[in-house]
Coordinates of C-alpha atoms in Angstrom, one line a residue:
M1 CA 39.6 4.5 -4.9
G2 CA 40.3 4.0 -1.0
A3 CA 38.4 5.5 1.6
V4 CA 41.5 8.2 2.3
Q5 CA 40.9 9.2 -1.2
K6 CA 37.2 9.2 -0.9
L7 CA 37.0 11.7 1.8
S8 CA 40.2 13.9 0.8
K9 CA 38.0 14.4 -2.3
V10 CA 34.8 15.2 -0.6
L11 CA 36.4 17.5 2.0
T12 CA 38.3 19.5 -1.1
E13 CA 34.9 19.9 -2.8
L14 CA 33.4 21.2 0.2
F15 CA 35.9 23.5 0.6
V16 CA 35.9 24.7 -3.0
M17 CA 31.9 25.3 -2.9
T18 CA 32.2 27.3 0.2
W19 CA 35.0 29.2 -0.9
D20 CA 33.3 29.7 -4.2
L21 CA 30.0 31.1 -2.3
W22 CA 32.0 33.6 -0.2
L23 CA 33.9 34.9 -3.7
A24 CA 30.0 35.2 -5.3
A25 CA 29.1 37.2 -2.4
L26 CA 31.9 39.2 -2.2
N27 CA 31.7 40.2 -6.3
L28 CA 28.4 41.8 -5.2
L29 CA 30.2 44.1 -3.1
L30 CA 33.4 44.7 -4.6
P31 CA 33.6 47.6 -7.7
K32 CA 34.2 45.3 -11.3
H33 CA 37.1 45.8 -13.3
K34 CA 37.2 48.9 -15.5
S35 CA 37.6 48.0 -19.8
G36 CA 40.9 47.1 -20.4
H37 CA 41.6 45.8 -17.4
V38 CA 40.0 42.6 -16.8
V39 CA 43.1 41.0 -17.8
P40 CA 45.5 42.0 -15.5
A41 CA 48.2 44.2 -16.3
G42 CA 51.3 42.5 -17.3
C43 CA 49.5 39.5 -18.5
P44 CA 48.6 38.4 -22.5
G45 CA 45.6 40.2 -23.4
H46 CA 45.7 43.3 -21.0
N47 CA 43.6 46.2 -22.5
G48 CA 42.6 44.3 -25.5
S49 CA 46.4 43.0 -26.4
W50 CA 46.9 39.6 -27.4
P51 CA 50.4 37.7 -28.7
E52 CA 50.3 37.0 -32.4
Y53 CA 47.8 34.4 -33.7
V54 CA 49.6 31.2 -34.9
A55 CA 47.3 28.4 -36.3
P56 CA 48.3 24.8 -35.1
K57 CA 50.9 22.7 -37.0
A58 CA 51.7 19.1 -37.8
G59 CA 52.0 17.4 -34.5
D60 CA 50.8 20.3 -32.3
S61 CA 48.2 18.7 -29.9
R62 CA 44.6 20.3 -29.5
S63 CA 41.6 19.7 -27.7
A64 CA 37.8 19.5 -27.9
C65 CA 37.8 23.1 -26.2
P66 CA 37.8 26.5 -28.7
M67 CA 39.0 28.2 -25.7
L68 CA 41.4 26.2 -24.6
N69 CA 43.0 25.9 -28.2
A70 CA 43.0 29.3 -28.7
M71 CA 45.2 30.1 -25.6
A72 CA 47.8 27.6 -27.2
N73 CA 47.4 29.4 -30.3
H74 CA 48.3 32.7 -29.2
G75 CA 51.3 31.2 -27.0
I76 CA 49.6 31.6 -23.7
L77 CA 49.9 28.1 -23.4
P78 CA 52.7 26.6 -25.2
H79 CA 51.9 26.5 -28.7
S80 CA 52.6 22.9 -29.1
G81 CA 50.0 22.2 -26.7
R82 CA 52.1 19.7 -25.1
N83 CA 53.6 19.0 -21.1
I84 CA 51.1 21.7 -19.9
T85 CA 51.0 21.3 -15.9
F86 CA 47.8 21.3 -14.4
R87 CA 48.8 24.5 -11.9
E88 CA 49.7 26.4 -15.2
L89 CA 46.1 25.9 -16.9
K90 CA 44.6 27.2 -13.5
R91 CA 46.7 30.6 -13.5
T92 CA 46.2 30.9 -17.1
I93 CA 42.8 30.6 -17.5
H94 CA 42.2 33.0 -14.3
Q95 CA 44.2 35.2 -16.4
T96 CA 43.1 34.9 -19.5
Y97 CA 39.0 34.3 -19.2
N98 CA 38.9 36.1 -15.9
F99 CA 36.7 32.4 -14.3
A100 CA 37.2 32.8 -10.2
P101 CA 40.0 31.2 -8.9
T102 CA 37.7 28.3 -7.3
F103 CA 36.4 27.2 -11.0
C104 CA 40.2 27.6 -12.4
F105 CA 41.4 24.8 -9.6
F106 CA 38.0 22.8 -10.1
V107 CA 38.2 22.2 -13.7
P108 CA 42.0 21.3 -13.5
A109 CA 41.9 19.2 -10.6
F110 CA 38.7 17.4 -12.5
A111 CA 41.0 16.7 -15.7
A112 CA 43.9 15.4 -13.6
N113 CA 41.9 13.2 -11.4
F114 CA 40.3 11.3 -14.8
L115 CA 43.8 11.4 -16.2
H116 CA 44.9 9.3 -12.8
R117 CA 47.9 12.3 -12.7
S118 CA 48.6 14.5 -9.8
Y119 CA 47.4 18.1 -9.9
W120 CA 50.3 19.3 -8.1
T121 CA 53.2 18.1 -10.5
G122 CA 51.6 16.3 -13.2
T123 CA 51.6 17.3 -16.8
F124 CA 49.3 16.7 -19.8
D125 CA 48.6 17.6 -23.5
L126 CA 45.5 19.4 -25.0
E127 CA 44.3 16.2 -26.6
D128 CA 44.4 14.0 -23.3
L129 CA 41.7 16.2 -22.5
S130 CA 39.7 15.0 -25.7
K131 CA 39.1 11.6 -23.5
H132 CA 35.7 10.6 -24.8
N133 CA 32.9 10.9 -21.9
A134 CA 35.3 12.7 -19.1
I135 CA 35.0 16.3 -20.2
E136 CA 34.5 15.7 -24.0
H137 CA 31.2 14.4 -24.6
D138 CA 28.7 13.7 -27.4
A139 CA 26.2 15.9 -29.5
S140 CA 28.9 18.8 -28.7
L141 CA 27.7 22.1 -30.4
T142 CA 30.8 22.5 -32.3
R143 CA 32.7 19.0 -32.9
R144 CA 31.0 15.6 -34.4
D145 CA 30.7 12.9 -32.0
S146 CA 34.3 11.2 -31.2
A147 CA 32.9 7.8 -32.7
L148 CA 32.5 9.7 -36.0
V149 CA 35.3 12.0 -36.1
H150 CA 38.5 10.9 -34.5
D151 CA 40.1 14.3 -34.5
Q152 CA 38.1 16.3 -31.8
G153 CA 41.1 19.2 -32.1
K154 CA 39.4 20.5 -35.0
P155 CA 36.1 22.8 -34.7
D156 CA 33.1 21.3 -37.5
L157 CA 32.7 24.8 -39.3
E158 CA 29.1 23.4 -40.6
L159 CA 27.8 23.0 -37.2
I160 CA 29.5 26.5 -35.9
K161 CA 28.0 28.0 -39.1
E162 CA 24.7 26.8 -37.7
L163 CA 24.7 27.5 -34.0
L164 CA 25.6 31.0 -34.8
A165 CA 22.8 31.7 -37.4
G166 CA 20.7 30.6 -35.2
A167 CA 21.3 34.0 -32.8
T168 CA 17.6 35.8 -32.1
G169 CA 19.4 38.2 -29.5
K170 CA 20.2 41.9 -30.0
G171 CA 22.8 44.0 -28.4
P172 CA 22.4 47.7 -27.8
N173 CA 23.9 48.8 -31.2
G174 CA 22.3 45.9 -32.8
E175 CA 24.8 43.4 -33.0
K176 CA 23.6 39.9 -33.0
L177 CA 24.0 37.9 -29.4
L178 CA 23.3 34.1 -28.7
T179 CA 20.6 33.7 -25.9
K180 CA 19.8 31.4 -23.4
Q181 CA 17.1 30.6 -25.8
D182 CA 19.2 29.8 -28.7
L183 CA 21.9 27.5 -26.6
S184 CA 18.7 25.4 -25.4
K185 CA 17.1 25.1 -29.2
A186 CA 20.8 24.3 -30.6
L187 CA 21.2 21.7 -27.7
S188 CA 17.9 20.0 -28.5
K189 CA 18.6 19.8 -32.1
R190 CA 22.3 18.1 -31.6
R191 CA 21.2 15.8 -29.3
M192 CA 18.1 14.3 -31.5
E193 CA 21.0 14.6 -34.2
A194 CA 23.5 13.0 -32.7
K195 CA 21.3 9.9 -31.3
A196 CA 20.3 9.5 -35.0
E197 CA 24.1 9.7 -36.6
N198 CA 26.1 8.0 -33.9
P199 CA 25.3 4.4 -33.2
E200 CA 28.0 4.7 -30.1
Y201 CA 25.7 7.6 -28.9
S202 CA 25.7 7.9 -25.3
E203 CA 24.1 10.6 -22.6
S204 CA 23.7 11.2 -18.8
L205 CA 22.8 14.1 -16.8
F206 CA 26.3 14.5 -16.0
H207 CA 27.3 14.7 -19.9
N208 CA 24.2 17.0 -20.4
M209 CA 25.2 19.4 -17.2
F210 CA 28.8 19.8 -18.8
G211 CA 27.3 20.2 -22.4
S212 CA 25.0 23.0 -21.2
A213 CA 28.1 24.8 -19.1
N214 CA 30.8 24.4 -22.0
S215 CA 27.9 26.0 -24.3
S216 CA 27.0 28.9 -21.4
T217 CA 30.8 30.2 -21.8
M218 CA 29.6 31.7 -24.9
L219 CA 27.1 33.5 -22.9
T220 CA 28.8 34.5 -20.2
I221 CA 32.6 35.1 -21.0
F222 CA 31.6 36.2 -24.5
G223 CA 28.2 38.1 -23.6
G224 CA 26.7 35.6 -26.5
R225 CA 28.3 38.4 -28.9
V226 CA 28.2 36.3 -32.3
D227 CA 30.9 38.9 -33.7
D228 CA 33.7 37.8 -31.0
L229 CA 32.6 34.1 -30.7
V230 CA 32.9 33.6 -35.1
P231 CA 36.9 33.9 -34.8
M232 CA 37.1 31.7 -31.4
L233 CA 35.0 28.9 -33.0
T234 CA 35.9 28.7 -36.3
E235 CA 39.9 29.7 -36.2
E236 CA 39.8 29.3 -32.3
R237 CA 41.7 32.7 -31.9
F238 CA 40.8 36.1 -30.0
A239 CA 39.2 38.8 -31.9
D240 CA 41.0 42.4 -31.9
N241 CA 40.7 44.1 -28.6
W242 CA 39.0 41.4 -27.3
E243 CA 38.0 40.9 -23.3
P244 CA 36.2 38.9 -20.8
R245 CA 32.5 40.1 -20.4
I246 CA 32.8 39.1 -17.0
T247 CA 34.1 41.9 -14.9
S248 CA 33.5 41.1 -11.6
H249 CA 36.5 41.3 -9.1
F250 CA 36.7 37.8 -8.8
G251 CA 35.5 36.6 -11.9
L252 CA 33.1 34.0 -12.9
T253 CA 32.5 31.9 -9.8
M254 CA 30.5 28.7 -10.3
A255 CA 27.5 29.7 -8.4
E256 CA 27.3 32.9 -10.8
F257 CA 27.6 30.6 -13.7
N258 CA 24.6 27.9 -12.7
T259 CA 22.5 30.7 -13.2
T260 CA 22.9 30.5 -16.3
V261 CA 23.7 26.9 -17.1
L262 CA 20.6 25.6 -15.3
P263 CA 18.1 27.5 -17.5
V264 CA 20.0 26.6 -20.7
E265 CA 19.7 22.7 -19.9
F266 CA 16.1 23.1 -18.5
G267 CA 15.3 24.7 -21.6
V268 CA 16.5 22.1 -23.7
Q269 CA 13.6 19.6 -25.4
V270 CA 14.2 16.4 -26.9
K271 CA 11.6 15.2 -28.9
K272 CA 11.0 11.1 -29.6
K273 CA 10.9 10.3 -33.3
S274 CA 7.9 9.1 -34.1
Q275 CA 7.2 5.7 -35.1

């Protein structure tokens, strides 16, 4: 990367972080979205009305991310999962999940960067996002490591069953909820298991933080609700009448998101196997 590109990248990141802090502050002042109106009117999912779910077919492209796959399965992204523009991804994840505009720009721009494509004019297939140690990483809570299972577009039902069975929280009506402590415990176990079973296992602070961030969407966007997570993680579809649990005016900012991600990651405890 040349000096000009490096400077541009730094200035872009500074701008996004500053923008994000402003949105986080405004979220504290502005009214929240009312139930049924978190997804904007005229967009798929408004008032809990999602397009028909169609399971992926042979030749369709899917990623290691259940939330993006669900968007393709419901036709919010092309059902084929192919030739998606980064700008289309930015727009649709904001509308679908109520992530803040900063979040929705940063992640597709990051993907464009590691795929060596233009954010403004480039396209990608969902499977491209499963490039190992970019966004996809070892010790995922919903996939076996890519060194063991090449196709990262399909969920591992055994891992998901174990994850959701570990939910210890309870909602106001007695519904099962995942908690930060539950995720920390699950990540601890997965990292130890993955390291033991995968001879090519790799780990870094960046990928650990990304793993905790991916997992934390279950607590933020889904409110930890197991009933909603079962169809999302196993079939990669939206539950009937579902809408994002983040109702703030500008959506989930990176600053707010980190108040969940950091405790989850700091709660991970990986014990060394005794000799």
